Amino acid sequence: MTLVIDTEHLTKFYGSSRGIVDVDLDVEVGDVFGFLGPNGAGKTTTIRILLDLLRPSSGTATVLGLDARADGVSIRGRVGYLPGEYALYPRLTGAETLRYYANLRGGVDWPYVDTLARRLDFDQARRAGDLSTGNKRKLGLIQAFMHRPELLILDEPTAGLDPLVQREFYAMVDEAHAAGQTIFLSSHVLPEVQRVCSRVGFVREGRLVAVEDVAALGKKAVHHVEIEFAGAAPASEFETLAGVGAVRATDHRLGFTVTGTLDAIVKTAARHEVVAMTSHEPDLEDLFLAYYGEGAADAAAGEGADDAA
Amino acid sequence: MPPRGKGPTMLRDAFFKGLRDQRRSLLIWVAAVAVYVVMMCSLFPSIREGAADMQGYIESMPEAFRRAFMGESTDFGNAVTYLNGELFSLMTPLFVMIFGIALAAAQIAGEEENGTLSLLLAFPVSRARLLFQKYGVLVAGTVVLCGAHLVTMLLANAAIGLDVAVSDLVGAHASLFLLALAVATVAFAVGAATGRRGLTIAVGAGLGIVSYLLNVVAQLVESLGWLKKLSVFYYYGGAEPLRLGFRPAYAAVLLAVAAGALLVAWLAFERRDVRV
Ligand SMILES: Nc1ncnc2c1ncn2[C@@H]1O[C@H](COP(=O)(O)OP(=O)(O)OP(=O)(O)O)[C@@H](O)[C@H]1O
Ligand SMILES: [Mg+2]
């Protein structure tokens, strides 16, 4: 299988401060790859090296089989890129902006641009200077998709989008995937990655610490559950259930974490009168810890796995 | 079809887009320069009448001082002397340099500080291509402003009867253009190398001011005469480009400064990281 994105020992220091360290990334043709990590993990740094906006301190990056540095122009001709942060020309309208970008690209199919704009409910007649954050993002997405690129590199594509537009975006990703396009997107939120991606890479403190198939993730997912009972909280009944941890009980309320399915919890709770029950999506950190144990976090922080054992 | 903006062909690449961005500012600058030139030229006939009285006053000034600011001739009844003194020795180069520096700062540095550069570089356009297109905007803008100055002056020359040789006017404007280009290109290089608008303006303005001062000081203090060779102003013609006319060797120095700065701009922009 050919690799669409292939980095080896990719390292970037900003002066003496760490950007990314030794990132070995493999993205295959047809992947929908989620690049997941907290703020400052190094997602944007990696992406900007792929687009030849930044030059690595060491290591190599290959995109579509071409060297990111030497063949930047041909790579960018075949890639659709949404930067994490960007500004538009305030005095141009959306249509003019897209026209300019299409001209820089060449060979863009205009009716398709209109279709994308309609799908995302983007008003092309407004001046870019008057657009809200979400609408600026929409314009960014349209220009990234407009030439049906082989590879889409999207830095936090859903930041600032309302749920309806987010859903439309997910549909666009699904369709691009079905059409054989490869998608590489960064995100902070696991549910999003689980919703659209086939593979996920975890970045922490500048290092790519793990790459997993998304299908395998759910089994280890950690949920935060809170139950409010009419009577006293029956903490002891829950503490002994498999997968339950971190139990906190106040008079009527019980909070705990569950690894795996919620089945046993629901059945146990059903023996009591339940006033309310909430279950939060597992967050990134919990999932990461569930997957790799406490030690992995320290290892990722560069302390060395040995000390953490 | 999508709604086409005004002049969609102006959005075909970074060069035409750059011109489009400047059309309003360019129009204002051209109008301002034309008004200023017409005003100064139309004052000449009345100055000429009183020139004889003034000459005595001018000649009573310390010679080094006079030469530094006005050049050789003291006869303000001569249009060449008058135009050198009123326009070419300070105000005109000041205008075109300010214009050139501001335009330079709006190119790479401007796009980078505004945050539009990271998307612009997402398209299959090489950095070199972008840089030279942006530089083209700078050259074109400077040509237009210097051209407007020249055209206004040619018209005033004919209408008011200043009796200045057309070839001298053209020569002085060629020097003017090269001065503005040299200073603006240095500023452009700073912008391309650092992406900082403030620094671009500071270095451009610094070069202009220091050059002017060096040239003046070199005239005032005999032992520092060699300093003028370090000044782009000297190669422009100092206080009297209209009398000195176009001097190819001097013009070549200004052109070399611009070419060197452009080379630096290119090499630096190719190598560096682009900020968000
Ligand atoms: N221009 C810069 N100068 C210095 N340090 C930088 C610069 N850009 C990024 N960094 C540092 O590099 C690290 C990685 O930043 P990066 O922007 O790649 O993170 P990220 O994963 O994209 O974060 P976020 O989720 O907040 O967008 C951070 O520690 C950041 O402080
Ligand atoms: Mg980022």
Coordinates of C-alpha atoms and ligand atoms in Angstrom, one line a residue:
Chain A
M1 CA 0.0 0.0 0.0
T2 CA 1.4 3.4 -0.9
L3 CA 1.6 6.0 1.8
V4 CA -0.1 9.3 1.2
I5 CA 1.7 10.9 4.1
D6 CA 5.0 9.5 5.4
T7 CA 7.1 11.3 7.9
E8 CA 10.3 10.0 9.5
H9 CA 11.8 11.3 12.7
L10 CA 10.1 14.6 11.9
T11 CA 11.3 17.1 14.4
K12 CA 10.7 20.8 14.7
F13 CA 12.1 23.2 17.3
Y14 CA 11.0 26.8 17.4
G15 CA 14.3 28.2 18.6
S16 CA 14.8 26.2 21.7
S17 CA 11.2 25.4 22.3
R18 CA 9.7 22.1 21.4
G19 CA 7.3 21.9 18.4
I20 CA 7.3 18.2 17.5
V21 CA 9.8 15.5 18.2
D22 CA 10.5 12.3 16.2
V23 CA 7.1 12.0 14.6
D24 CA 6.8 8.9 12.4
L25 CA 3.5 9.2 10.7
D26 CA 2.1 6.8 8.1
V27 CA -1.2 7.6 6.4
E28 CA -2.4 5.2 3.7
V29 CA -4.5 5.8 0.6
G30 CA -8.1 6.0 1.5
D31 CA -7.5 6.5 5.2
V32 CA -9.6 9.0 7.2
F33 CA -6.9 9.8 9.7
G34 CA -7.7 11.7 12.9
F35 CA -4.8 13.5 14.5
L36 CA -5.8 13.9 18.1
G37 CA -4.2 15.8 20.9
P38 CA -4.5 18.5 23.5
N39 CA -3.6 22.2 22.9
G40 CA 0.1 22.6 22.0
A41 CA 0.6 18.9 21.3
G42 CA 2.1 19.7 17.9
K43 CA -0.8 19.0 15.4
T44 CA -0.6 22.3 13.6
T45 CA 3.2 22.1 13.5
T46 CA 3.1 18.7 11.8
I47 CA 0.5 19.9 9.3
R48 CA 2.4 23.1 8.5
I49 CA 5.5 21.1 7.7
L50 CA 3.5 18.9 5.4
L51 CA 2.4 22.0 3.5
D52 CA 6.0 23.4 3.4
L53 CA 5.0 26.4 5.5
L54 CA 7.5 25.3 8.1
R55 CA 10.8 23.7 7.6
P56 CA 11.6 20.8 9.9
S57 CA 14.7 20.9 12.2
S58 CA 15.4 17.3 11.2
G59 CA 13.6 14.3 9.7
T60 CA 11.8 14.0 6.4
A61 CA 8.2 14.4 5.3
T62 CA 6.8 12.9 2.1
V63 CA 3.3 13.7 0.8
L64 CA 1.8 11.8 -2.1
G65 CA 5.2 10.2 -2.7
L66 CA 6.8 13.7 -3.1
D67 CA 9.2 15.5 -0.9
A68 CA 7.4 18.2 1.1
R69 CA 10.2 20.6 0.7
A70 CA 11.4 20.0 -2.9
D71 CA 8.0 19.3 -4.5
G72 CA 5.8 21.7 -2.5
V73 CA 4.1 23.1 -5.6
S74 CA 3.1 19.8 -7.1
I75 CA 2.0 18.6 -3.7
R76 CA -0.2 21.7 -3.1
G77 CA -1.7 21.2 -6.5
R78 CA -3.1 17.9 -5.3
V79 CA -3.9 18.7 -1.7
G80 CA -6.8 20.6 -0.2
Y81 CA -5.6 22.4 2.9
L82 CA -7.6 24.1 5.6
P83 CA -5.3 26.0 8.0
G84 CA -6.0 26.0 11.7
E85 CA -5.9 29.8 11.7
Y86 CA -6.1 32.2 8.8
A87 CA -7.6 35.5 7.8
L88 CA -9.4 36.5 4.6
Y89 CA -9.3 39.7 2.6
P90 CA -11.8 41.8 4.4
R91 CA -12.9 43.8 1.3
L92 CA -13.4 40.8 -1.0
T93 CA -16.8 39.1 -1.0
G94 CA -16.9 35.3 -0.4
A95 CA -17.4 34.8 -4.2
E96 CA -14.5 37.0 -5.0
T97 CA -12.3 35.3 -2.5
L98 CA -13.1 31.9 -3.8
R99 CA -12.6 33.1 -7.4
Y100 CA -9.1 34.3 -6.4
Y101 CA -8.3 31.0 -4.8
A102 CA -9.7 29.1 -7.7
N103 CA -7.6 31.1 -10.1
L104 CA -4.5 30.5 -8.1
R105 CA -5.2 26.8 -8.2
G106 CA -6.5 26.6 -11.8
G107 CA -8.9 24.1 -13.2
V108 CA -11.6 24.4 -10.6
D109 CA -15.1 23.4 -11.5
W110 CA -17.3 26.4 -10.5
P111 CA -20.6 24.7 -10.3
Y112 CA -19.0 22.4 -7.7
V113 CA -18.0 25.5 -5.7
D114 CA -21.5 26.7 -5.7
T115 CA -22.7 23.2 -4.7
L116 CA -20.3 23.2 -1.7
A117 CA -21.4 26.7 -0.7
R118 CA -25.0 25.7 -0.8
R119 CA -24.4 22.5 1.2
L120 CA -22.6 24.5 3.9
D121 CA -25.2 27.3 3.7
F122 CA -22.5 29.8 2.9
D123 CA -23.5 33.2 1.6
Q124 CA -21.0 34.1 -1.1
A125 CA -22.3 37.7 -1.5
R126 CA -21.1 38.9 1.9
R127 CA -17.8 40.6 2.4
A128 CA -15.2 38.4 4.1
G129 CA -14.7 41.2 6.6
D130 CA -18.2 40.8 7.8
L131 CA -18.2 37.1 8.2
S132 CA -18.5 35.3 11.6
T133 CA -15.9 32.8 12.7
G134 CA -18.0 29.9 11.5
N135 CA -18.7 31.4 8.2
K136 CA -15.0 32.1 7.6
R137 CA -14.4 28.4 8.4
K138 CA -17.0 27.5 5.8
L139 CA -15.1 29.5 3.2
G140 CA -11.9 27.7 4.2
L141 CA -13.6 24.3 3.8
I142 CA -15.0 25.2 0.4
Q143 CA -11.6 26.2 -0.9
A144 CA -10.1 23.0 0.5
F145 CA -12.7 20.8 -1.2
M146 CA -13.2 22.7 -4.4
H147 CA -10.8 20.9 -6.6
R148 CA -11.7 17.4 -5.3
P149 CA -8.1 16.8 -4.1
E150 CA -6.6 13.4 -3.6
L151 CA -5.7 14.4 -0.1
L152 CA -7.4 16.8 2.3
I153 CA -5.4 18.1 5.2
L154 CA -7.7 19.9 7.6
D155 CA -6.5 21.5 10.8
E156 CA -9.5 21.6 13.2
P157 CA -12.1 21.7 10.5
T158 CA -15.1 21.8 12.8
A159 CA -13.8 24.5 15.2
G160 CA -16.5 27.2 15.3
L161 CA -19.1 25.3 13.2
D162 CA -22.6 24.9 14.5
P163 CA -23.8 21.3 14.9
L164 CA -25.9 21.4 11.7
V165 CA -22.9 22.5 9.6
Q166 CA -20.7 20.0 11.5
R167 CA -23.0 17.2 10.4
E168 CA -22.9 18.4 6.8
F169 CA -19.1 18.5 7.1
Y170 CA -19.1 14.9 8.3
A171 CA -21.2 13.9 5.4
M172 CA -18.7 15.7 3.0
V173 CA -15.9 13.7 4.6
D174 CA -17.8 10.5 4.3
E175 CA -18.4 11.2 0.6
A176 CA -14.8 12.2 0.0
H177 CA -13.8 8.9 1.6
A178 CA -16.2 7.0 -0.5
A179 CA -14.8 8.7 -3.6
G180 CA -11.3 7.4 -2.6
Q181 CA -9.9 10.7 -1.3
T182 CA -7.6 10.5 1.7
I183 CA -8.4 12.7 4.7
F184 CA -6.1 13.8 7.4
L185 CA -7.7 16.0 10.1
S186 CA -6.7 17.3 13.4
S187 CA -9.1 17.5 16.4
H188 CA -9.4 17.9 20.1
V189 CA -12.5 15.8 20.5
L190 CA -12.7 12.1 20.4
P191 CA -16.3 11.7 19.4
E192 CA -15.6 13.6 16.3
V193 CA -12.7 11.4 15.4
Q194 CA -14.8 8.3 16.2
R195 CA -17.6 9.6 14.0
V196 CA -15.6 10.3 10.9
C197 CA -12.2 8.6 11.1
S198 CA -10.9 5.1 10.4
R199 CA -7.6 5.6 12.2
V200 CA -6.5 7.9 14.9
G201 CA -3.0 9.1 16.0
F202 CA -2.5 10.5 19.5
V203 CA -0.1 13.4 19.9
R204 CA 1.1 14.5 23.2
E205 CA 3.9 17.0 24.0
G206 CA 5.1 16.9 20.5
R207 CA 5.3 13.1 20.1
L208 CA 3.1 10.7 18.2
V209 CA 2.5 8.3 21.0
A210 CA 0.1 5.8 19.4
V211 CA -1.8 5.1 16.3
E212 CA -5.0 2.9 16.5
D213 CA -7.9 1.8 14.4
V214 CA -10.9 3.7 15.6
A215 CA -13.0 0.5 15.6
A216 CA -10.8 -0.8 18.4
L217 CA -11.2 2.3 20.6
G218 CA -14.7 2.0 21.8
K219 CA -14.1 -1.2 23.8
K220 CA -11.8 0.6 26.1
A221 CA -13.7 3.9 26.2
V222 CA -14.2 5.4 29.7
H223 CA -17.5 7.0 30.5
H224 CA -18.2 9.3 33.4
V225 CA -21.5 8.4 34.9
E226 CA -23.6 10.3 37.5
I227 CA -26.7 9.0 39.0
E228 CA -29.1 10.8 41.3
F229 CA -31.2 8.4 43.4
A230 CA -34.5 9.2 45.2
G231 CA -33.1 7.4 48.3
A232 CA -29.6 7.2 49.6
A233 CA -26.9 6.4 47.1
P234 CA -26.1 2.7 47.1
A235 CA -22.4 3.1 46.6
S236 CA -21.4 -0.3 47.7
E237 CA -23.5 -2.1 45.0
F238 CA -21.6 -0.2 42.3
E239 CA -18.1 -0.3 43.7
T240 CA -18.0 -4.1 43.2
L241 CA -19.1 -4.0 39.5
A242 CA -16.4 -4.9 36.9
G243 CA -15.0 -1.8 35.2
V244 CA -16.2 0.7 37.7
G245 CA -13.8 3.0 39.4
A246 CA -13.3 6.4 41.1
V247 CA -16.6 6.1 43.0
R248 CA -17.7 9.3 44.7
A249 CA -21.0 9.3 46.8
T250 CA -22.9 12.2 48.4
D251 CA -26.3 11.7 50.0
H252 CA -28.3 11.0 46.9
R253 CA -25.7 11.2 44.2
L254 CA -23.2 8.8 42.9
G255 CA -20.5 9.5 40.4
F256 CA -18.0 7.0 38.9
T257 CA -16.1 6.0 35.8
V258 CA -16.9 2.9 33.7
T259 CA -14.6 1.2 31.3
G260 CA -16.4 -0.8 28.7
T261 CA -20.2 -1.2 28.3
L262 CA -22.8 0.4 30.6
D263 CA -25.0 -2.7 30.8
A264 CA -24.2 -3.8 34.3
I265 CA -24.6 -0.2 35.6
V266 CA -28.0 0.3 34.1
K267 CA -29.2 -3.0 35.4
T268 CA -28.0 -2.3 38.9
A269 CA -29.4 1.2 38.9
A270 CA -32.7 -0.2 37.8
R271 CA -33.2 -1.8 41.2
H272 CA -33.5 1.6 42.8
E273 CA -35.6 4.7 42.1
V274 CA -33.5 6.8 39.8
V275 CA -34.2 10.6 39.5
A276 CA -31.6 11.4 36.9
M277 CA -28.7 9.8 35.1
T278 CA -26.0 11.4 32.9
S279 CA -23.2 9.8 31.1
H280 CA -20.5 11.9 29.6
E281 CA -18.6 11.0 26.5
P282 CA -15.2 9.7 27.4
D283 CA -12.6 12.5 27.1
L284 CA -9.3 12.2 25.4
E285 CA -7.2 12.1 28.4
D286 CA -9.2 9.3 30.1
L287 CA -9.2 7.3 26.9
F288 CA -5.5 7.8 26.6
L289 CA -4.9 6.7 30.1
A290 CA -7.2 3.7 29.8
Y291 CA -5.4 2.6 26.7
Y292 CA -1.8 3.1 27.8
G293 CA -1.9 3.3 31.5
E294 CA -0.7 6.1 33.7
G295 CA 2.9 5.4 32.7
A296 CA 2.3 6.2 29.1
A297 CA 1.5 9.8 29.9
D298 CA 4.8 10.3 31.6
A299 CA 6.6 8.5 28.9
A300 CA 5.0 10.8 26.4
A301 CA 6.2 13.7 28.5
G302 CA 9.7 12.6 27.8
E303 CA 10.4 11.4 31.4
G304 CA 11.2 7.9 30.2
A305 CA 8.9 4.9 30.7
D306 CA 11.1 3.4 33.3
D307 CA 10.6 6.0 36.0
A308 CA 6.9 5.7 35.6
A309 CA 6.6 2.0 36.0
Chain B
M1 CA -22.3 31.1 -12.7
P2 CA -21.3 32.6 -9.4
P3 CA -21.8 36.4 -9.1
R4 CA -18.7 37.9 -10.6
G5 CA -17.0 40.6 -8.6
K6 CA -15.9 43.9 -10.1
G7 CA -13.2 43.1 -12.6
P8 CA -12.8 39.4 -12.0
T9 CA -9.7 39.3 -14.2
M10 CA -8.0 41.4 -11.5
L11 CA -8.2 38.3 -9.3
R12 CA -6.3 36.1 -11.6
D13 CA -3.1 36.1 -9.6
A14 CA -1.2 37.8 -6.8
F15 CA 0.2 40.5 -9.1
F16 CA -3.2 41.7 -10.4
K17 CA -4.8 41.1 -7.0
G18 CA -2.1 43.3 -5.5
L19 CA -2.8 46.1 -8.0
R20 CA -6.5 45.8 -7.3
D21 CA -5.8 46.2 -3.6
Q22 CA -3.8 49.4 -4.3
R23 CA -6.1 51.1 -6.8
R24 CA -7.7 53.4 -4.2
S25 CA -4.5 54.3 -2.5
L26 CA -2.8 54.8 -5.8
L27 CA -5.5 57.1 -7.0
I28 CA -5.2 59.3 -3.9
W29 CA -1.4 59.4 -4.2
V30 CA -1.4 60.3 -7.9
A31 CA -4.0 63.0 -7.2
A32 CA -2.0 64.4 -4.3
V33 CA 1.3 64.4 -6.2
A34 CA -0.3 66.0 -9.2
V35 CA -1.9 68.8 -7.2
Y36 CA 1.3 69.4 -5.4
V37 CA 3.3 69.6 -8.6
V38 CA 0.9 71.9 -10.3
M39 CA 0.8 74.2 -7.2
M40 CA 4.6 74.4 -7.0
C41 CA 5.0 75.0 -10.7
S42 CA 2.4 77.7 -10.9
L43 CA 4.1 79.6 -8.1
F44 CA 7.2 79.8 -10.3
P45 CA 6.3 82.9 -12.4
S46 CA 5.9 85.1 -9.3
I47 CA 9.0 83.7 -7.7
R48 CA 10.9 84.5 -10.9
E49 CA 10.0 88.2 -10.5
G50 CA 11.5 88.4 -7.1
A51 CA 14.4 86.1 -7.9
A52 CA 17.0 88.9 -8.1
D53 CA 16.3 90.0 -4.6
M54 CA 16.4 86.5 -3.3
Q55 CA 19.7 85.7 -4.9
G56 CA 21.5 88.1 -2.7
Y57 CA 19.9 86.6 0.3
I58 CA 20.7 83.0 -0.8
E59 CA 24.3 83.9 -1.6
S60 CA 24.7 85.4 1.8
M61 CA 24.2 81.9 3.3
P62 CA 27.2 79.9 4.2
E63 CA 28.3 78.2 1.0
A64 CA 28.5 74.6 2.3
F65 CA 25.0 75.0 3.8
R66 CA 23.7 76.3 0.6
R67 CA 25.2 73.6 -1.5
A68 CA 24.0 70.9 0.8
F69 CA 20.3 72.0 0.5
M70 CA 20.2 73.7 -2.8
G71 CA 23.1 72.6 -4.9
E72 CA 25.3 74.8 -7.2
S73 CA 22.9 77.3 -8.6
T74 CA 21.6 80.2 -6.6
D75 CA 19.4 81.6 -9.3
F76 CA 15.8 81.0 -8.4
G77 CA 14.8 82.8 -11.6
N78 CA 15.9 79.6 -13.3
A79 CA 13.2 77.0 -13.3
V80 CA 15.7 74.2 -12.9
T81 CA 17.1 75.7 -9.7
Y82 CA 13.6 76.4 -8.5
L83 CA 12.2 72.9 -9.1
N84 CA 15.3 71.3 -7.6
G85 CA 14.9 73.4 -4.5
E86 CA 11.2 73.2 -4.1
L87 CA 10.5 69.6 -5.3
F88 CA 13.5 67.4 -6.1
S89 CA 15.8 68.1 -3.3
L90 CA 13.3 66.9 -0.6
M91 CA 9.6 66.9 -1.0
T92 CA 9.3 64.8 -4.1
P93 CA 11.7 62.0 -3.1
L94 CA 10.1 62.1 0.4
F95 CA 6.7 61.5 -1.2
V96 CA 7.7 58.6 -3.4
M97 CA 9.8 57.0 -0.8
I98 CA 7.0 57.1 1.8
F99 CA 4.7 55.6 -0.9
G100 CA 7.2 52.9 -1.9
I101 CA 7.9 51.9 1.7
A102 CA 4.2 51.7 2.6
L103 CA 3.6 49.7 -0.6
A104 CA 6.5 47.4 0.3
A105 CA 5.1 46.8 3.8
A106 CA 1.8 45.8 2.3
Q107 CA 3.2 43.0 0.3
I108 CA 4.7 39.9 2.0
A109 CA 4.9 41.4 5.5
G110 CA 1.4 42.8 5.2
E111 CA -0.2 39.5 4.1
E112 CA 1.7 37.6 6.8
E113 CA 0.7 39.9 9.6
N114 CA -2.9 40.0 8.4
G115 CA -2.9 36.3 8.4
T116 CA -3.8 35.8 4.8
L117 CA -0.4 34.4 3.8
S118 CA -1.0 30.9 5.2
L119 CA -3.9 30.3 2.9
L120 CA -2.2 32.0 0.0
L121 CA 0.7 29.5 0.3
A122 CA -1.8 26.6 0.3
F123 CA -2.1 26.9 -3.4
P124 CA 0.2 25.5 -6.1
V125 CA 2.2 28.7 -6.3
S126 CA 5.9 28.6 -5.5
R127 CA 7.2 31.1 -2.9
A128 CA 9.5 32.5 -5.6
R129 CA 6.6 33.1 -7.9
L130 CA 4.5 34.8 -5.2
L131 CA 7.5 36.9 -4.1
F132 CA 8.2 38.2 -7.7
Q133 CA 4.5 38.9 -8.3
K134 CA 4.3 40.8 -5.1
Y135 CA 7.5 42.7 -6.1
G136 CA 5.8 43.4 -9.4
V137 CA 3.1 45.3 -7.6
L138 CA 5.8 47.4 -5.9
V139 CA 7.5 48.2 -9.1
A140 CA 4.3 49.0 -10.9
G141 CA 3.0 51.2 -8.2
T142 CA 6.3 53.1 -8.1
V143 CA 6.3 53.5 -11.9
V144 CA 2.8 54.9 -11.8
L145 CA 3.5 57.4 -9.1
C146 CA 6.8 58.6 -10.6
G147 CA 5.1 58.6 -14.0
A148 CA 2.2 60.7 -12.7
H149 CA 4.8 63.2 -11.3
L150 CA 6.6 63.3 -14.7
V151 CA 3.4 63.7 -16.7
T152 CA 2.1 66.5 -14.5
M153 CA 5.4 68.2 -14.7
L154 CA 5.6 67.9 -18.5
L155 CA 2.2 69.5 -18.7
A156 CA 3.0 72.2 -16.3
N157 CA 6.3 72.8 -18.1
A158 CA 4.5 73.4 -21.3
A159 CA 1.5 75.3 -19.9
I160 CA 3.4 77.7 -17.6
G161 CA 6.4 78.0 -19.9
L162 CA 9.1 76.8 -17.4
D163 CA 11.4 76.2 -20.3
V164 CA 13.0 73.1 -18.8
A165 CA 14.3 70.6 -21.3
V166 CA 12.1 67.5 -21.6
S167 CA 15.1 65.2 -21.5
D168 CA 16.2 66.7 -18.2
L169 CA 12.8 66.2 -16.7
V170 CA 12.7 62.6 -17.9
G171 CA 16.2 62.0 -16.6
A172 CA 15.4 63.4 -13.2
H173 CA 12.3 61.3 -13.0
A174 CA 14.3 58.2 -13.9
S175 CA 16.6 58.9 -11.0
L176 CA 13.6 59.5 -8.8
F177 CA 12.1 56.2 -9.7
L178 CA 15.4 54.4 -9.1
L179 CA 15.8 56.1 -5.7
A180 CA 12.3 55.1 -4.6
L181 CA 12.8 51.6 -6.0
A182 CA 16.1 51.1 -4.1
V183 CA 14.7 52.2 -0.8
A184 CA 11.4 50.3 -1.3
T185 CA 13.2 47.1 -2.4
V186 CA 15.3 47.2 0.8
A187 CA 12.1 47.5 2.8
F188 CA 10.5 44.8 0.7
A189 CA 13.4 42.5 1.5
V190 CA 13.0 43.1 5.2
G191 CA 9.3 42.2 4.9
A192 CA 10.1 39.1 2.9
A193 CA 12.8 38.0 5.4
T194 CA 11.0 38.7 8.6
G195 CA 7.3 39.1 7.8
R196 CA 7.2 42.1 10.1
R197 CA 5.4 45.1 8.8
G198 CA 6.6 47.5 11.5
L199 CA 10.2 46.5 10.9
T200 CA 9.8 46.8 7.2
I201 CA 8.6 50.4 7.6
A202 CA 11.2 51.2 10.2
V203 CA 14.1 50.0 8.1
G204 CA 12.8 51.6 4.9
A205 CA 12.3 54.9 6.6
G206 CA 15.6 54.6 8.4
L207 CA 17.4 54.1 5.1
G208 CA 15.7 57.1 3.6
I209 CA 16.4 59.4 6.5
V210 CA 19.9 58.3 7.1
S211 CA 20.7 58.6 3.4
Y212 CA 19.4 62.1 3.3
L213 CA 21.3 63.1 6.4
L214 CA 24.5 61.5 5.2
N215 CA 24.4 63.4 2.0
V216 CA 23.8 66.7 3.8
V217 CA 26.5 66.1 6.4
A218 CA 28.9 65.1 3.7
Q219 CA 28.4 68.5 2.0
L220 CA 28.6 70.5 5.3
V221 CA 31.7 68.8 6.7
E222 CA 34.4 68.7 4.2
S223 CA 36.4 65.9 6.0
L224 CA 33.3 63.7 5.9
G225 CA 32.8 64.2 2.2
W226 CA 33.3 60.5 1.5
L227 CA 30.1 59.7 3.5
K228 CA 28.0 60.7 0.6
K229 CA 29.1 57.6 -1.3
L230 CA 27.1 55.6 1.3
S231 CA 23.9 57.5 0.6
V232 CA 21.4 56.4 -2.0
F233 CA 20.4 60.1 -2.0
Y234 CA 23.8 60.9 -3.5
Y235 CA 23.3 58.6 -6.4
Y236 CA 19.9 60.1 -7.0
G237 CA 21.4 63.5 -7.5
G238 CA 21.3 64.9 -4.0
A239 CA 19.7 68.4 -4.0
E240 CA 19.8 68.9 -7.7
P241 CA 18.9 65.9 -9.8
L242 CA 17.3 68.1 -12.4
R243 CA 20.5 70.0 -13.1
L244 CA 22.6 66.8 -13.0
G245 CA 20.3 64.9 -15.2
F246 CA 20.4 61.1 -15.7
R247 CA 23.8 59.7 -15.0
P248 CA 24.0 56.0 -16.0
A249 CA 26.8 55.1 -13.6
Y250 CA 24.9 56.6 -10.6
A251 CA 21.7 55.0 -11.8
A252 CA 23.5 51.7 -11.9
V253 CA 24.3 51.9 -8.2
L254 CA 20.7 52.4 -7.3
L255 CA 19.7 49.6 -9.6
A256 CA 22.3 47.4 -8.0
V257 CA 21.0 48.2 -4.5
A258 CA 17.5 47.2 -5.6
A259 CA 18.8 44.0 -7.3
G260 CA 20.8 43.0 -4.3
A261 CA 17.9 43.6 -1.9
L262 CA 15.6 41.6 -4.2
L263 CA 18.0 38.7 -4.2
V264 CA 18.2 38.8 -0.4
A265 CA 14.4 38.9 -0.3
W266 CA 14.1 35.8 -2.5
L267 CA 16.7 33.8 -0.7
A268 CA 15.4 34.6 2.7
F269 CA 11.7 34.0 1.8
E270 CA 12.6 30.7 0.3
R271 CA 14.3 29.5 3.4
R272 CA 12.3 30.6 6.3
D273 CA 9.2 29.5 8.2
V274 CA 6.0 31.3 7.5
R275 CA 4.1 32.4 10.5
V276 CA 0.4 31.7 11.1
Ligands
LIG1 N1 5.8 30.2 16.2 C1 6.1 29.5 17.3 N2 7.1 29.9 18.1 C2 7.4 29.2 19.3 N3 6.7 28.1 19.7 C3 5.7 27.7 18.9 C4 5.3 28.3 17.7 N4 4.3 27.7 17.1 C5 4.0 26.6 18.0 N5 4.9 26.6 19.0 C6 4.9 25.6 20.1 O1 4.9 24.3 19.5 C7 4.1 23.5 20.2 C8 3.1 22.8 19.3 O2 2.2 23.8 18.8 P1 1.1 23.4 17.8 O3 0.5 24.7 17.3 O4 1.6 22.5 16.7 O5 0.0 22.7 18.7 P2 -1.4 22.1 18.3 O6 -1.4 20.7 18.6 O7 -1.8 22.5 17.0 O8 -2.3 22.9 19.4 P3 -3.8 23.4 19.3 O9 -4.7 22.3 19.6 O10 -3.8 24.4 20.4 O11 -4.0 24.0 18.0 C9 3.4 24.3 21.3 O12 4.1 24.0 22.5 C10 3.6 25.7 20.9 O13 3.8 26.5 22.0
MG2 MG -3.3 23.7 16.2

